């Protein structure tokens, strides 16, 4: 006796189709399709022992993982309901995109074959602030519910819900307050997402903070810059993000471009003045301080390398100040904007020479198209004042567009226009707002600029 059971994806209705194969009935398929095929009754299944479990279609998972997840065991008595429940468990695990199974029996022994298509690659599971438990304890708690858990989980499916229930159960067993929360979070590199599980409402705050390995910057100076760590509930992810965004730049501006903070070590503080709070150790690997060796500009054609070097503002053998380099790249982008390149992409890859403690930056430049001036539109003024203001605009149609010019025009040309209204004609615009907007045309490679002047009743006159 044999039957095939296809499983629908989770969330859809599931229908059991049992194809009973008897003799050579395959040749009579069209005729028999008019009446439902007979289904094996529970009485027919009683006494059938599960002799073997096969799995086909696996790429990453191992057959024994699937067998464990199914809940079936070789040697047990089996029936259709048990097979259906096993397939349901496998689908709910989130490990599979598609799943079906075949079952056959002979002389009281049955063989089930699961045909699967695995879900997309799993993502790491992170236990963010479960400071009361070791990693082994957390893994063991999850494996009570998910025996095949390997520290990862599919992006979607029932696995994350099961992990959350297992962690909640562990908190309740230890009588620890707080609720388990789950979220998908990008890593600091932005290259891969993680499943992050955390405890909210446990009142975990950092009372003591140390920075093993800190010598180039005094530890106390780092502690004073760590207000965000002290003022928020403890989260490993937040601490690492804070260290990267707020503490690492302190090293970078001193030339320690490779300074790196490692994963925090946390424990309940033992000091009486920190009872119930946390002691946090955040190790730092400072590395060496580097000096500037130079820059290479690959892909630049609209602006010369000499102009780019001048805009960057770095001199040979000076300290490779990360903040100055970042500001210099902003100046490079503004230089391109003055040449009509509205969206240049500049990506730098540092090349370190540890022997000379110097760094060479290789910049890849994608300049994009060059734009020219399109139409100037002025709203909110009389025809006379509009014509007067237009004569002060210095970018002619089809001239290479300068993206910095509209802001400069408001500071100079528009201001002069307002002053002359007062001195020449004795009138003012009153309280007003003035705004500029750009509208690039990607086909014509032109930019239309709109200047809008409107009354501002909430502010007093801003006239000079």
CSV table of C-alpha atoms in Angstrom, one decimal:
chain,number,residue,atom,x,y,z
A,1,UNK,CA,0.0,0.0,0.0
A,2,UNK,CA,1.3,3.5,-0.8
A,3,UNK,CA,0.0,7.1,-0.8
A,4,UNK,CA,1.3,10.6,-1.6
A,5,UNK,CA,0.5,13.5,0.6
A,6,UNK,CA,1.4,17.0,-0.7
A,7,UNK,CA,1.5,19.8,1.9
A,8,UNK,CA,0.4,23.3,1.1
A,9,UNK,CA,2.5,26.2,2.4
A,10,UNK,CA,1.6,27.5,5.8
A,11,UNK,CA,-1.4,29.8,5.9
A,12,UNK,CA,-3.2,28.1,3.1
A,13,UNK,CA,-5.8,25.4,3.3
A,14,UNK,CA,-4.4,21.8,3.2
A,15,UNK,CA,-6.1,19.1,1.4
A,16,UNK,CA,-5.2,15.4,1.6
A,17,UNK,CA,-5.0,13.6,-1.7
A,18,UNK,CA,-4.5,9.9,-1.2
A,19,UNK,CA,-3.5,8.0,-4.3
A,20,UNK,CA,-4.0,4.3,-3.7
A,21,UNK,CA,-1.9,2.2,-6.1
A,22,UNK,CA,-3.3,-1.2,-6.7
A,23,UNK,CA,-2.0,-3.4,-9.4
A,24,UNK,CA,-2.0,-1.7,-12.8
A,25,UNK,CA,-4.6,1.0,-12.2
A,26,UNK,CA,-2.3,3.6,-13.5
A,27,UNK,CA,-3.6,2.7,-17.0
A,28,UNK,CA,-7.1,3.5,-15.8
A,29,UNK,CA,-6.4,7.0,-14.4
A,30,UNK,CA,-8.8,8.9,-16.5
A,31,UNK,CA,-11.7,6.6,-15.7
A,32,UNK,CA,-11.1,6.4,-12.0
A,33,UNK,CA,-10.7,10.2,-11.7
A,34,UNK,CA,-14.5,10.5,-11.7
A,35,UNK,CA,-14.7,8.9,-8.3
A,36,UNK,CA,-12.6,9.8,-5.2
A,37,UNK,CA,-9.8,7.2,-4.5
A,38,UNK,CA,-10.3,5.1,-1.4
A,39,UNK,CA,-8.5,6.4,1.7
A,40,UNK,CA,-6.7,4.1,4.2
A,41,UNK,CA,-8.8,3.8,7.3
A,42,UNK,CA,-7.3,4.0,10.8
A,43,UNK,CA,-8.0,0.3,11.1
A,44,UNK,CA,-5.9,-0.3,8.0
A,45,UNK,CA,-3.0,1.6,9.5
A,46,UNK,CA,-3.1,0.0,12.9
A,47,UNK,CA,-0.3,-2.5,13.4
A,48,UNK,CA,2.0,-0.8,10.8
A,49,UNK,CA,5.5,-0.2,12.2
A,50,UNK,CA,7.6,2.7,10.9
A,51,UNK,CA,10.7,1.0,9.5
A,52,UNK,CA,12.4,3.9,7.7
A,53,UNK,CA,12.3,7.7,7.3
A,54,UNK,CA,13.8,9.2,4.1
A,55,UNK,CA,14.3,12.8,3.1
A,56,UNK,CA,14.9,14.1,-0.4
A,57,UNK,CA,15.7,17.6,-1.6
A,58,UNK,CA,18.0,18.7,1.2
A,59,UNK,CA,20.8,21.2,0.5
A,60,UNK,CA,21.9,22.5,3.8
A,61,UNK,CA,20.1,20.5,6.4
A,62,UNK,CA,21.0,17.0,7.4
A,63,UNK,CA,18.3,14.2,7.2
A,64,UNK,CA,18.6,13.5,11.0
A,65,UNK,CA,17.7,17.2,11.7
A,66,UNK,CA,14.5,16.8,9.7
A,67,UNK,CA,13.7,13.5,11.3
A,68,UNK,CA,14.2,15.0,14.8
A,69,UNK,CA,12.0,18.1,13.8
A,70,UNK,CA,9.2,15.8,12.6
A,71,UNK,CA,8.8,14.0,15.9
A,72,UNK,CA,8.7,10.6,14.3
A,73,UNK,CA,10.7,7.7,15.5
A,74,UNK,CA,11.7,4.5,13.7
A,75,UNK,CA,10.0,1.5,15.3
A,76,UNK,CA,6.9,3.3,16.4
A,77,UNK,CA,3.4,2.3,15.3
A,78,UNK,CA,2.2,4.8,12.6
A,79,UNK,CA,-1.0,5.9,11.1
A,80,UNK,CA,-2.2,8.6,8.7
A,81,UNK,CA,-3.0,11.2,11.4
A,82,UNK,CA,0.5,10.9,12.8
A,83,UNK,CA,2.1,11.4,9.4
A,84,UNK,CA,-0.1,14.4,8.8
A,85,UNK,CA,0.9,15.9,12.2
A,86,UNK,CA,4.6,15.3,11.4
A,87,UNK,CA,4.3,17.2,8.1
A,88,UNK,CA,2.5,20.0,9.9
A,89,UNK,CA,5.4,20.3,12.4
A,90,UNK,CA,7.9,20.5,9.6
A,91,UNK,CA,6.0,23.2,7.8
A,92,UNK,CA,5.5,25.2,10.9
A,93,UNK,CA,9.3,25.1,11.6
A,94,UNK,CA,9.9,27.6,8.8
A,95,UNK,CA,12.7,25.5,7.5
A,96,UNK,CA,10.9,24.6,4.3
A,97,UNK,CA,9.4,26.5,1.4
A,98,UNK,CA,7.6,23.4,0.1
A,99,UNK,CA,7.0,19.9,1.6
A,100,UNK,CA,5.1,16.7,0.6
A,101,UNK,CA,5.5,13.1,1.7
A,102,UNK,CA,5.0,9.6,0.4
A,103,UNK,CA,4.2,6.6,2.5
A,104,UNK,CA,4.2,2.9,1.6
A,105,UNK,CA,3.8,-0.3,3.7
A,106,UNK,CA,4.4,-3.9,3.2
A,107,UNK,CA,4.1,-6.8,5.6
A,108,UNK,CA,3.3,-4.5,8.5
A,109,UNK,CA,6.3,-2.2,8.0
A,110,UNK,CA,6.1,1.3,6.6
A,111,UNK,CA,8.4,3.8,4.9
A,112,UNK,CA,7.8,7.5,4.8
A,113,UNK,CA,9.7,9.8,2.4
A,114,UNK,CA,9.6,13.6,2.9
A,115,UNK,CA,10.1,15.6,-0.3
A,116,UNK,CA,11.2,19.1,0.7
A,117,UNK,CA,12.4,22.4,-0.7
A,118,UNK,CA,14.4,24.3,1.9
A,119,UNK,CA,13.6,27.9,2.8
A,120,UNK,CA,16.1,30.7,2.1
A,121,UNK,CA,19.4,30.7,4.0
A,122,UNK,CA,18.9,31.0,7.8
A,123,UNK,CA,20.0,34.1,9.7
A,124,UNK,CA,21.9,34.2,13.0
A,125,UNK,CA,19.9,34.3,16.3
A,126,UNK,CA,21.3,36.8,18.8
A,127,UNK,CA,20.4,36.7,22.6
A,128,UNK,CA,20.8,40.4,23.3
A,129,UNK,CA,20.6,40.9,27.1
A,130,UNK,CA,20.0,37.6,28.8
A,131,UNK,CA,22.7,38.3,31.3
A,132,UNK,CA,21.5,35.7,33.8
A,133,UNK,CA,22.3,32.7,31.6
A,134,UNK,CA,25.3,31.3,29.7
A,135,UNK,CA,25.0,30.8,26.0
A,136,UNK,CA,24.9,27.0,26.6
A,137,UNK,CA,21.9,27.4,28.9
A,138,UNK,CA,20.1,29.5,26.3
A,139,UNK,CA,20.8,27.0,23.6
A,140,UNK,CA,19.6,24.1,25.8
A,141,UNK,CA,16.4,25.9,26.6
A,142,UNK,CA,15.6,26.5,22.9
A,143,UNK,CA,16.5,22.9,22.0
A,144,UNK,CA,13.8,21.6,24.4
A,145,UNK,CA,11.3,23.0,21.8
A,146,UNK,CA,13.5,22.9,18.7
A,147,UNK,CA,15.8,19.9,19.0
A,148,UNK,CA,17.6,20.8,15.7
A,149,UNK,CA,18.3,24.4,16.7
A,150,UNK,CA,21.8,25.4,15.5
A,151,UNK,CA,21.9,29.1,16.4
A,152,UNK,CA,20.1,30.2,13.3
A,153,UNK,CA,16.5,30.6,12.1
A,154,UNK,CA,14.7,31.3,8.8
A,155,UNK,CA,13.7,34.8,8.1
A,156,UNK,CA,10.0,33.9,8.4
A,157,UNK,CA,8.0,31.0,9.8
A,158,UNK,CA,7.2,29.6,13.2
A,159,UNK,CA,10.7,29.1,14.4
A,160,UNK,CA,11.1,32.6,15.9
A,161,UNK,CA,7.8,32.2,17.8
A,162,UNK,CA,9.0,28.9,19.2
A,163,UNK,CA,12.3,30.5,20.3
A,164,UNK,CA,10.4,33.3,22.0
A,165,UNK,CA,8.2,30.9,23.9
A,166,UNK,CA,11.3,28.9,25.0
A,167,UNK,CA,13.0,32.0,26.3
A,168,UNK,CA,9.8,33.2,28.1
A,169,UNK,CA,9.6,29.8,29.7
A,170,UNK,CA,13.2,30.1,30.9
A,171,UNK,CA,12.6,33.5,32.4
A,172,UNK,CA,9.5,32.2,34.3
A,173,UNK,CA,11.4,29.2,35.6
A,174,UNK,CA,14.0,31.6,37.1
A,175,UNK,CA,11.4,34.1,38.3
A,176,UNK,CA,12.9,36.9,36.2
A,177,UNK,CA,10.7,39.8,35.4
A,178,UNK,CA,10.5,41.1,31.8
A,179,UNK,CA,9.0,40.2,28.4
A,180,UNK,CA,10.8,38.6,25.5
A,181,UNK,CA,10.8,40.7,22.4
A,182,UNK,CA,12.0,39.7,18.9
A,183,UNK,CA,13.1,41.9,16.0
A,184,UNK,CA,15.0,41.7,12.7
A,185,UNK,CA,18.0,43.9,12.9
A,186,UNK,CA,20.8,44.7,10.4
A,187,UNK,CA,24.3,44.2,11.6
A,188,UNK,CA,26.8,47.0,11.9
A,189,UNK,CA,28.2,46.2,8.5
A,190,UNK,CA,24.8,46.2,7.0
A,191,UNK,CA,25.6,43.0,5.1
A,192,UNK,CA,23.4,40.5,7.0
A,193,UNK,CA,20.4,40.7,9.2
A,194,UNK,CA,20.0,39.0,12.5
A,195,UNK,CA,17.1,37.7,14.7
A,196,UNK,CA,17.6,39.6,17.9
A,197,UNK,CA,15.8,38.4,21.1
A,198,UNK,CA,15.9,40.7,24.1
A,199,UNK,CA,14.3,41.1,27.5
A,200,UNK,CA,12.3,44.3,27.9
A,201,UNK,CA,11.3,45.7,31.3
A,202,UNK,CA,13.9,44.0,33.4
A,203,UNK,CA,15.4,47.3,34.5
A,204,UNK,CA,18.9,46.4,33.5
A,205,UNK,CA,21.2,49.5,33.6
A,206,UNK,CA,24.9,49.9,33.5
A,207,UNK,CA,26.4,51.3,36.8
A,208,UNK,CA,30.1,50.6,36.2
A,209,UNK,CA,32.0,50.8,32.8
A,210,UNK,CA,35.5,49.9,31.9
A,211,UNK,CA,37.5,49.8,28.7
A,212,UNK,CA,40.3,47.2,28.9
A,213,UNK,CA,43.0,47.9,26.3
A,214,UNK,CA,42.5,51.7,26.3
A,215,UNK,CA,45.9,53.6,26.4
A,216,UNK,CA,45.8,56.2,23.6
A,217,UNK,CA,42.7,57.7,25.2
A,218,UNK,CA,42.3,57.8,29.0
A,219,UNK,CA,39.7,55.3,30.2
A,220,UNK,CA,38.0,58.1,32.1
A,221,UNK,CA,37.6,60.1,29.0
A,222,UNK,CA,35.8,57.2,27.3
A,223,UNK,CA,33.6,56.8,30.3
A,224,UNK,CA,32.6,60.5,30.2
A,225,UNK,CA,31.7,60.1,26.5
A,226,UNK,CA,29.5,57.1,27.2
A,227,UNK,CA,26.3,58.8,28.5
A,228,UNK,CA,24.2,56.9,26.1
A,229,UNK,CA,25.3,53.6,27.6
A,230,UNK,CA,24.5,54.8,31.1
A,231,UNK,CA,21.1,56.4,30.3
A,232,UNK,CA,19.5,53.5,28.5
A,233,UNK,CA,18.5,49.9,29.5
A,234,UNK,CA,21.3,47.6,28.7
A,235,UNK,CA,21.3,46.1,25.2
A,236,UNK,CA,24.4,44.4,23.7
A,237,UNK,CA,23.4,45.6,20.3
A,238,UNK,CA,22.9,49.2,21.4
A,239,UNK,CA,26.3,49.2,23.2
A,240,UNK,CA,28.1,47.9,20.1
A,241,UNK,CA,26.3,50.5,17.9
A,242,UNK,CA,27.0,53.3,20.4
A,243,UNK,CA,30.7,52.3,20.6
A,244,UNK,CA,31.0,52.3,16.8
A,245,UNK,CA,29.1,55.6,16.2
A,246,UNK,CA,30.2,57.7,19.3
A,247,UNK,CA,33.4,56.2,20.7
A,248,UNK,CA,35.4,54.9,17.7
A,249,UNK,CA,35.4,58.4,16.1
A,250,UNK,CA,37.4,59.6,19.1
A,251,UNK,CA,40.1,57.2,18.0
A,252,UNK,CA,39.7,57.9,14.3
A,253,UNK,CA,40.4,61.6,14.7
A,254,UNK,CA,43.7,60.7,16.5
A,255,UNK,CA,44.8,58.6,13.5
A,256,UNK,CA,43.8,55.2,15.0
A,257,UNK,CA,41.7,54.3,12.0
A,258,UNK,CA,41.6,50.6,12.8
A,259,UNK,CA,40.5,50.9,16.4
A,260,UNK,CA,37.8,48.3,17.2
A,261,UNK,CA,35.5,47.6,20.1
A,262,UNK,CA,34.9,44.0,21.0
A,263,UNK,CA,31.7,42.3,22.3
A,264,UNK,CA,30.9,43.6,25.8
A,265,UNK,CA,31.3,41.4,28.9
A,266,UNK,CA,28.6,42.1,31.5
A,267,UNK,CA,27.7,40.8,34.9
A,268,UNK,CA,25.6,41.9,37.9
A,269,UNK,CA,27.7,44.4,39.9
A,270,UNK,CA,28.9,43.3,43.3
A,271,UNK,CA,29.4,46.7,44.8
A,272,UNK,CA,26.9,47.8,47.3
A,273,UNK,CA,26.4,51.2,45.6
A,274,UNK,CA,25.5,49.3,42.3
A,275,UNK,CA,23.2,46.6,43.8
A,276,UNK,CA,20.9,45.1,41.1
A,277,UNK,CA,22.7,47.0,38.3
A,278,UNK,CA,25.4,46.0,35.8
A,279,UNK,CA,29.1,46.1,35.5
A,280,UNK,CA,30.1,46.4,31.9
A,281,UNK,CA,33.5,45.8,30.3
A,282,UNK,CA,34.0,47.0,26.7
A,283,UNK,CA,37.4,45.8,25.4
A,284,UNK,CA,39.1,48.0,22.8
A,285,UNK,CA,41.8,47.1,20.3
A,286,UNK,CA,43.3,50.5,19.5
A,287,UNK,CA,45.9,49.4,16.9
A,288,UNK,CA,48.4,52.0,15.6
A,289,UNK,CA,48.1,55.7,14.7
A,290,UNK,CA,48.6,56.3,11.0
A,291,UNK,CA,49.9,59.2,8.9
A,292,UNK,CA,48.6,60.3,5.5
A,293,UNK,CA,50.5,58.8,2.5
A,294,UNK,CA,48.2,60.1,-0.2
A,295,UNK,CA,45.1,59.4,-2.3
A,296,UNK,CA,44.4,57.8,-5.7
A,297,UNK,CA,41.3,58.8,-7.6
A,298,UNK,CA,39.9,56.2,-9.9
A,299,UNK,CA,37.1,57.1,-12.4
A,300,UNK,CA,37.5,60.9,-12.1
A,301,UNK,CA,37.4,62.8,-15.4
A,302,UNK,CA,35.2,65.9,-14.8
A,303,UNK,CA,37.5,67.0,-12.0
A,304,UNK,CA,41.3,66.6,-12.0
A,305,UNK,CA,43.2,64.7,-9.3
A,306,UNK,CA,44.9,67.9,-8.2
A,307,UNK,CA,41.6,69.6,-7.6
A,308,UNK,CA,40.3,66.6,-5.7
A,309,UNK,CA,43.4,66.5,-3.5
A,310,UNK,CA,43.0,70.2,-2.8
A,311,UNK,CA,39.4,69.8,-1.9
A,312,UNK,CA,40.2,66.8,0.4
A,313,UNK,CA,42.7,69.0,2.2
A,314,UNK,CA,45.1,66.2,3.4
A,315,UNK,CA,48.8,66.8,3.4
A,316,UNK,CA,51.5,64.2,3.2
A,317,UNK,CA,52.7,62.8,6.5
A,318,UNK,CA,50.1,64.6,8.6
A,319,UNK,CA,48.1,62.6,11.1
A,320,UNK,CA,45.4,60.6,9.2
A,321,UNK,CA,42.5,62.3,11.1
A,322,UNK,CA,39.4,60.4,10.2
A,323,UNK,CA,37.1,63.3,10.9
A,324,UNK,CA,39.2,65.6,8.6
A,325,UNK,CA,39.1,62.9,5.9
A,326,UNK,CA,35.2,62.7,6.2
A,327,UNK,CA,34.9,66.5,6.0
A,328,UNK,CA,37.3,66.5,3.0
A,329,UNK,CA,35.0,64.1,1.2
A,330,UNK,CA,32.1,66.4,1.8
A,331,UNK,CA,34.2,69.1,0.2
A,332,UNK,CA,34.9,66.8,-2.8
A,333,UNK,CA,31.1,66.3,-3.3
A,334,UNK,CA,30.5,70.0,-3.2
A,335,UNK,CA,33.2,70.5,-5.8
A,336,UNK,CA,31.4,68.1,-8.0
A,337,UNK,CA,28.1,69.8,-7.4
A,338,UNK,CA,29.7,73.1,-8.7
A,339,UNK,CA,30.6,71.3,-11.9
A,340,UNK,CA,27.0,70.0,-12.5
A,341,UNK,CA,27.5,66.5,-11.1
A,342,UNK,CA,24.5,66.2,-8.8
A,343,UNK,CA,25.0,62.7,-7.4
A,344,UNK,CA,28.6,61.6,-7.5
A,345,UNK,CA,29.5,58.5,-5.6
A,346,UNK,CA,32.9,58.5,-3.9
A,347,UNK,CA,33.9,55.3,-2.0
A,348,UNK,CA,37.3,55.0,-0.3
A,349,UNK,CA,39.3,51.9,0.6
A,350,UNK,CA,42.2,52.5,2.9
A,351,UNK,CA,45.4,50.6,2.3
A,352,UNK,CA,47.5,50.4,5.5
A,353,UNK,CA,51.3,50.1,5.6
A,354,UNK,CA,52.0,48.9,9.2
A,355,UNK,CA,55.8,49.1,8.7
A,356,UNK,CA,55.7,52.9,8.0
A,357,UNK,CA,52.4,53.3,9.9
A,358,UNK,CA,50.9,55.2,6.9
A,359,UNK,CA,47.7,54.9,5.0
A,360,UNK,CA,46.9,55.3,1.3
A,361,UNK,CA,43.3,55.9,0.3
A,362,UNK,CA,42.1,54.5,-3.1
A,363,UNK,CA,38.9,56.4,-4.0
A,364,UNK,CA,36.5,55.0,-6.6
A,365,UNK,CA,34.5,57.8,-8.2
A,366,UNK,CA,31.3,57.4,-10.1
A,367,UNK,CA,30.6,61.0,-11.4
A,368,UNK,CA,27.3,60.4,-13.1
A,369,UNK,CA,25.9,62.7,-15.8
A,370,UNK,CA,26.7,66.4,-15.9
A,371,UNK,CA,23.7,68.8,-15.7
A,372,UNK,CA,23.1,72.3,-17.1
A,373,UNK,CA,20.9,75.2,-16.1
A,374,UNK,CA,17.3,74.9,-17.2
A,375,UNK,CA,14.5,77.3,-16.4
A,376,UNK,CA,14.3,79.8,-13.5
A,377,UNK,CA,10.8,80.1,-12.0
A,378,UNK,CA,10.0,82.9,-9.5
A,379,UNK,CA,6.7,82.7,-7.6
A,380,UNK,CA,5.1,85.1,-5.1
A,381,UNK,CA,6.3,88.5,-6.4
A,382,UNK,CA,4.8,91.1,-8.7
A,383,UNK,CA,5.8,91.0,-12.4
A,384,UNK,CA,8.0,94.0,-11.9
A,385,UNK,CA,9.8,92.5,-8.9
A,386,UNK,CA,10.1,89.2,-10.6
A,387,UNK,CA,11.8,90.7,-13.6
A,388,UNK,CA,14.1,92.7,-11.3
A,389,UNK,CA,15.1,89.6,-9.3
A,390,UNK,CA,15.6,87.6,-12.5
A,391,UNK,CA,18.2,90.0,-13.8
A,392,UNK,CA,20.3,89.3,-10.7
A,393,UNK,CA,20.5,85.5,-11.4
A,394,UNK,CA,23.9,84.7,-12.9
A,395,UNK,CA,23.4,81.1,-14.2
A,396,UNK,CA,22.5,81.4,-17.9
A,397,UNK,CA,20.4,78.7,-19.6
A,398,UNK,CA,22.5,75.7,-20.7
A,399,UNK,CA,25.4,76.8,-18.6
A,400,UNK,CA,27.0,74.1,-16.5
A,401,UNK,CA,24.8,73.9,-13.4
A,402,UNK,CA,26.2,74.8,-10.0
A,403,UNK,CA,24.1,73.1,-7.3
A,404,UNK,CA,25.6,75.4,-4.6
A,405,UNK,CA,24.5,78.6,-6.4
A,406,UNK,CA,20.8,78.8,-5.4
A,407,UNK,CA,21.8,79.0,-1.7
A,408,UNK,CA,24.5,81.6,-2.4
A,409,UNK,CA,22.0,83.6,-4.4
A,410,UNK,CA,19.6,83.9,-1.4
A,411,UNK,CA,22.5,85.2,0.7
A,412,UNK,CA,23.6,87.7,-1.9
A,413,UNK,CA,21.4,88.5,-4.9
A,414,UNK,CA,18.1,88.2,-3.1
A,415,UNK,CA,19.3,90.1,-0.1
A,416,UNK,CA,20.6,92.9,-2.4
A,417,UNK,CA,17.2,92.9,-4.1
A,418,UNK,CA,15.4,93.4,-0.8
A,419,UNK,CA,17.7,96.2,0.4
A,420,UNK,CA,17.3,98.1,-2.9
A,421,UNK,CA,13.5,97.9,-2.5
A,422,UNK,CA,13.9,99.7,0.8
A,423,UNK,CA,16.5,102.3,-0.3
A,424,UNK,CA,15.3,103.0,-3.8
A,425,UNK,CA,11.5,102.7,-3.5
A,426,UNK,CA,10.9,102.9,0.3
A,427,UNK,CA,9.0,99.6,0.6
A,428,UNK,CA,9.5,96.2,2.1
A,429,UNK,CA,8.2,92.7,1.7
A,430,UNK,CA,7.2,92.5,5.3
A,431,UNK,CA,7.7,89.2,7.1
A,432,UNK,CA,8.3,86.5,4.5
A,433,UNK,CA,9.7,83.1,3.7
A,434,UNK,CA,11.9,82.4,0.7
A,435,UNK,CA,12.6,78.9,-0.5
A,436,UNK,CA,14.4,77.4,-3.5
A,437,UNK,CA,13.8,74.0,-5.0
A,438,UNK,CA,15.6,72.0,-7.8
A,439,UNK,CA,13.9,69.8,-10.4
A,440,UNK,CA,16.4,67.8,-12.4
A,441,UNK,CA,15.4,66.5,-15.9
A,442,UNK,CA,17.2,63.2,-16.4
A,443,UNK,CA,16.4,63.1,-20.1
A,444,UNK,CA,17.5,66.6,-21.0
A,445,UNK,CA,20.1,66.7,-18.2
A,446,UNK,CA,18.9,70.2,-17.1
A,447,UNK,CA,17.8,71.5,-13.7
A,448,UNK,CA,14.9,73.9,-13.3
A,449,UNK,CA,15.1,76.1,-10.2
A,450,UNK,CA,12.1,77.6,-8.5
A,451,UNK,CA,12.3,80.5,-6.0
A,452,UNK,CA,9.1,81.0,-4.0
A,453,UNK,CA,8.5,84.0,-1.7
A,454,UNK,CA,5.5,83.8,0.7
A,455,UNK,CA,4.3,85.8,3.7
A,456,UNK,CA,5.2,84.5,7.1
A,457,UNK,CA,2.7,85.7,9.7
A,458,UNK,CA,4.4,83.8,12.5
A,459,UNK,CA,7.6,85.8,12.3
A,460,UNK,CA,8.5,89.5,12.5
A,461,UNK,CA,10.0,91.1,9.5
A,462,UNK,CA,13.4,89.6,8.5
A,463,UNK,CA,14.4,92.4,6.3
A,464,UNK,CA,17.8,93.9,6.9
